[in-house]
PDB file of C-alpha atoms in Angstrom:
ATOM      1  CA  UNK A   6     -28.799  14.416  37.969  1.00 88.00           C
ATOM      2  CA  UNK A   7     -31.441  11.539  37.653  1.00 90.00           C
ATOM      3  CA  UNK A   8     -31.894  12.198  33.988  1.00 92.00           C
ATOM      4  CA  UNK A   9     -28.151  11.182  33.154  1.00 92.00           C
ATOM      5  CA  UNK A  10     -28.738   7.958  35.472  1.00 94.00           C
ATOM      6  CA  UNK A  11     -31.587   7.405  33.502  1.00 95.00           C
ATOM      7  CA  UNK A  12     -30.048   7.764  30.448  1.00 95.00           C
ATOM      8  CA  UNK A  13     -27.148   5.698  31.438  1.00 94.00           C
ATOM      9  CA  UNK A  14     -29.287   2.594  32.304  1.00 95.00           C
ATOM     10  CA  UNK A  15     -31.026   3.135  28.920  1.00 95.00           C
ATOM     11  CA  UNK A  16     -27.543   2.769  27.130  1.00 95.00           C
ATOM     12  CA  UNK A  17     -26.400  -0.098  29.459  1.00 95.00           C
ATOM     13  CA  UNK A  18     -29.710  -2.087  28.776  1.00 95.00           C
ATOM     14  CA  UNK A  19     -29.481  -1.515  24.917  1.00 96.00           C
ATOM     15  CA  UNK A  20     -25.791  -2.449  24.880  1.00 95.00           C
ATOM     16  CA  UNK A  21     -26.602  -5.692  26.945  1.00 95.00           C
ATOM     17  CA  UNK A  22     -29.268  -6.546  24.698  1.00 95.00           C
ATOM     18  CA  UNK A  23     -27.383  -5.814  21.572  1.00 95.00           C
ATOM     19  CA  UNK A  24     -24.209  -8.201  22.770  1.00 94.00           C
ATOM     20  CA  UNK A  25     -26.820 -10.876  23.853  1.00 94.00           C
ATOM     21  CA  UNK A  26     -28.346 -10.964  20.339  1.00 94.00           C
ATOM     22  CA  UNK A  27     -25.112 -10.833  18.637  1.00 93.00           C
ATOM     23  CA  UNK A  28     -23.908 -13.372  21.307  1.00 92.00           C
ATOM     24  CA  UNK A  29     -26.947 -15.700  20.493  1.00 92.00           C
ATOM     25  CA  UNK A  30     -26.596 -15.240  16.647  1.00 92.00           C
ATOM     26  CA  UNK A  31     -22.895 -15.756  15.987  1.00 88.00           C
ATOM     27  CA  UNK A  32     -21.784 -18.816  14.672  1.00 86.00           C
ATOM     28  CA  UNK A  33     -20.529 -21.312  17.437  1.00 84.00           C
ATOM     29  CA  UNK A  34     -17.267 -21.557  15.538  1.00 83.00           C
ATOM     30  CA  UNK A  35     -16.405 -18.062  15.868  1.00 84.00           C
ATOM     31  CA  UNK A  36     -16.626 -18.189  19.659  1.00 86.00           C
ATOM     32  CA  UNK A  37     -13.131 -18.147  21.451  1.00 87.00           C
ATOM     33  CA  UNK A  38     -12.520 -18.616  25.054  1.00 86.00           C
ATOM     34  CA  UNK A  39     -15.421 -20.846  26.013  1.00 89.00           C
ATOM     35  CA  UNK A  40     -18.459 -22.255  24.239  1.00 89.00           C
ATOM     36  CA  UNK A  41     -21.018 -20.191  22.973  1.00 90.00           C
ATOM     37  CA  UNK A  42     -23.882 -20.878  25.601  1.00 92.00           C
ATOM     38  CA  UNK A  43     -21.250 -19.682  28.161  1.00 93.00           C
ATOM     39  CA  UNK A  44     -21.044 -16.403  26.683  1.00 91.00           C
ATOM     40  CA  UNK A  45     -24.796 -16.013  26.233  1.00 93.00           C
ATOM     41  CA  UNK A  46     -24.866 -16.940  30.200  1.00 93.00           C
ATOM     42  CA  UNK A  47     -22.134 -14.360  30.834  1.00 93.00           C
ATOM     43  CA  UNK A  48     -23.551 -11.647  29.103  1.00 92.00           C
ATOM     44  CA  UNK A  49     -26.876 -12.157  30.967  1.00 93.00           C
ATOM     45  CA  UNK A  50     -25.115 -12.429  34.284  1.00 94.00           C
ATOM     46  CA  UNK A  51     -22.673  -9.505  33.971  1.00 92.00           C
ATOM     47  CA  UNK A  52     -24.991  -7.064  32.194  1.00 89.00           C
ATOM     48  CA  UNK A  53     -22.056  -4.422  30.600  1.00 92.00           C
ATOM     49  CA  UNK A  54     -19.127  -6.413  31.815  1.00 94.00           C
ATOM     50  CA  UNK A  55     -20.270  -9.595  30.130  1.00 93.00           C
ATOM     51  CA  UNK A  56     -20.999  -7.397  26.647  1.00 93.00           C
ATOM     52  CA  UNK A  57     -17.468  -5.936  26.605  1.00 93.00           C
ATOM     53  CA  UNK A  58     -15.853  -9.267  27.541  1.00 92.00           C
ATOM     54  CA  UNK A  59     -18.054 -10.748  24.495  1.00 91.00           C
ATOM     55  CA  UNK A  60     -16.849  -8.467  21.788  1.00 91.00           C
ATOM     56  CA  UNK A  61     -13.065  -8.090  23.142  1.00 91.00           C
ATOM     57  CA  UNK A  62     -12.528 -11.848  23.774  1.00 90.00           C
ATOM     58  CA  UNK A  63     -15.247 -13.917  22.865  1.00 87.00           C
ATOM     59  CA  UNK A  64     -16.156 -12.884  19.383  1.00 85.00           C
ATOM     60  CA  UNK A  65     -13.300 -14.305  17.016  1.00 79.00           C
ATOM     61  CA  UNK A  66     -12.931 -13.595  13.281  1.00 78.00           C
ATOM     62  CA  UNK A  67     -15.207 -15.406  10.635  1.00 75.00           C
ATOM     63  CA  UNK A  68     -13.037 -18.011   9.220  1.00 72.00           C
ATOM     64  CA  UNK A  69     -11.815 -17.685   5.978  1.00 73.00           C
ATOM     65  CA  UNK A  70     -13.716 -18.837   3.057  1.00 70.00           C
ATOM     66  CA  UNK A  71     -11.918 -20.342  -0.271  1.00 69.00           C
ATOM     67  CA  UNK A  72     -12.899 -18.631  -3.452  1.00 66.00           C
ATOM     68  CA  UNK A  73     -15.097 -20.421  -5.760  1.00 61.00           C
ATOM     69  CA  UNK A  74     -13.497 -21.176  -8.884  1.00 58.00           C
ATOM     70  CA  UNK A  75     -15.237 -20.355 -12.352  1.00 61.00           C
ATOM     71  CA  UNK A  76     -16.442 -23.493 -14.005  1.00 63.00           C
ATOM     72  CA  UNK A  77     -15.463 -22.656 -17.334  1.00 61.00           C
ATOM     73  CA  UNK A  78     -11.371 -22.348 -16.766  1.00 61.00           C
ATOM     74  CA  UNK A  79      -9.684 -25.743 -16.635  1.00 59.00           C
ATOM     75  CA  UNK A  80      -6.947 -24.125 -14.453  1.00 60.00           C
ATOM     76  CA  UNK A  81      -9.231 -23.870 -11.858  1.00 61.00           C
ATOM     77  CA  UNK A  82     -11.353 -26.975 -12.279  1.00 59.00           C
ATOM     78  CA  UNK A  83      -8.705 -29.541 -12.035  1.00 60.00           C
ATOM     79  CA  UNK A  84      -9.214 -31.031 -14.931  1.00 64.00           C
ATOM     80  CA  UNK A  85      -6.162 -30.920 -17.506  1.00 72.00           C
ATOM     81  CA  UNK A  86      -6.297 -30.131 -21.087  1.00 73.00           C
ATOM     82  CA  UNK A  87      -4.733 -32.645 -23.575  1.00 80.00           C
ATOM     83  CA  UNK A  88      -2.133 -31.097 -25.728  1.00 82.00           C
ATOM     84  CA  UNK A  89      -4.235 -31.078 -28.691  1.00 87.00           C
ATOM     85  CA  UNK A  90      -7.152 -29.164 -26.907  1.00 85.00           C
ATOM     86  CA  UNK A  91      -4.321 -26.925 -25.718  1.00 83.00           C
ATOM     87  CA  UNK A  92      -2.712 -26.619 -29.234  1.00 88.00           C
ATOM     88  CA  UNK A  93      -6.265 -25.591 -30.633  1.00 90.00           C
ATOM     89  CA  UNK A  94      -7.263 -23.247 -27.917  1.00 88.00           C
ATOM     90  CA  UNK A  95      -3.803 -21.568 -28.513  1.00 90.00           C
ATOM     91  CA  UNK A  96      -4.714 -20.942 -32.178  1.00 94.00           C
ATOM     92  CA  UNK A  97      -8.223 -19.546 -31.558  1.00 93.00           C
ATOM     93  CA  UNK A  98      -6.450 -17.082 -28.760  1.00 92.00           C
ATOM     94  CA  UNK A  99      -3.775 -16.149 -31.444  1.00 94.00           C
ATOM     95  CA  UNK A 100      -6.552 -15.750 -34.023  1.00 94.00           C
ATOM     96  CA  UNK A 101      -8.569 -13.434 -31.695  1.00 93.00           C
ATOM     97  CA  UNK A 102      -5.580 -11.367 -31.062  1.00 93.00           C
ATOM     98  CA  UNK A 103      -4.589 -11.004 -34.710  1.00 92.00           C
ATOM     99  CA  UNK A 104      -8.354 -10.154 -35.635  1.00 91.00           C
ATOM    100  CA  UNK A 105      -8.092  -7.409 -32.735  1.00 89.00           C
ATOM    101  CA  UNK A 106      -4.783  -5.946 -34.121  1.00 88.00           C
ATOM    102  CA  UNK A 107      -6.549  -5.651 -37.768  1.00 86.00           C
ATOM    103  CA  UNK A 108      -9.356  -4.159 -36.289  1.00 84.00           C
ATOM    104  CA  UNK A 109      -9.438  -0.302 -37.029  1.00 81.00           C
ATOM    105  CA  UNK A 110     -11.780   2.443 -35.531  1.00 79.00           C
ATOM    106  CA  UNK A 111     -13.692   5.217 -37.031  1.00 80.00           C
ATOM    107  CA  UNK A 112     -11.466   8.306 -37.567  1.00 76.00           C
ATOM    108  CA  UNK A 113      -8.165   5.963 -37.928  1.00 74.00           C
ATOM    109  CA  UNK A 114      -6.697   5.880 -41.141  1.00 68.00           C
ATOM    110  CA  UNK A 115      -5.547   2.440 -42.669  1.00 63.00           C
ATOM    111  CA  UNK A 116      -1.680   3.752 -42.769  1.00 61.00           C
ATOM    112  CA  UNK A 117      -0.069   6.206 -40.269  1.00 56.00           C
ATOM    113  CA  UNK A 118       0.587   9.648 -41.722  1.00 55.00           C
ATOM    114  CA  UNK A 119       4.155  11.009 -41.470  1.00 57.00           C
ATOM    115  CA  UNK A 120       4.379  14.516 -39.859  1.00 55.00           C
ATOM    116  CA  UNK A 121       4.867  16.435 -43.054  1.00 52.00           C
ATOM    117  CA  UNK A 122       1.583  14.696 -44.343  1.00 55.00           C
ATOM    118  CA  UNK A 123      -0.383  15.691 -41.165  1.00 54.00           C
ATOM    119  CA  UNK A 124       0.880  19.257 -41.530  1.00 55.00           C
ATOM    120  CA  UNK A 125       0.124  19.602 -45.333  1.00 56.00           C
ATOM    121  CA  UNK A 126       3.576  19.628 -46.667  1.00 57.00           C
ATOM    122  CA  UNK A 127       4.779  17.882 -49.995  1.00 58.00           C
ATOM    123  CA  UNK A 128       7.430  15.134 -49.469  1.00 58.00           C
ATOM    124  CA  UNK A 129      10.236  14.868 -51.761  1.00 59.00           C
ATOM    125  CA  UNK A 130       9.754  12.312 -54.287  1.00 56.00           C
ATOM    126  CA  UNK A 131      12.640   9.708 -55.320  1.00 56.00           C
ATOM    127  CA  UNK A 132      13.362  11.549 -58.757  1.00 58.00           C
ATOM    128  CA  UNK A 133      13.633  14.952 -56.554  1.00 55.00           C
ATOM    129  CA  UNK A 134      17.284  15.999 -56.367  1.00 56.00           C
ATOM    130  CA  UNK A 135      16.106  17.754 -52.654  1.00 54.00           C
ATOM    131  CA  UNK A 136      16.120  14.191 -51.454  1.00 50.00           C
ATOM    132  CA  UNK A 137      19.683  13.081 -52.648  1.00 52.00           C
ATOM    133  CA  UNK A 138      21.311  15.789 -50.412  1.00 49.00           C
TER     134      UNK A 138
END
């Protein structure tokens, strides 16, 4: 029975120390209810109860951070492109897309084969009488 009491005391002290360090190291803007020094005093004076109150009530969510914009995109930096710059930028993008569309990869033919050519069948020519039926 004494072992359980000692284990309980060790757990309570560890929890209280964790709550004390967390309350002391947390940014003051996250403390809810009362100020941060008051929370530290509460955790010290009410060992387990103060820690539970700190985690349940006192520690608020971190403030939302605004994402930092990329520096190379004028839509995010607040600067506007002139119409000439915008036209030039659009021409460059369209040219890049045309280059990508014209690109062939290893193993690709220049023209797509029809189903008959893929199976090795002969295709009817324009002067074959089977093509006119």
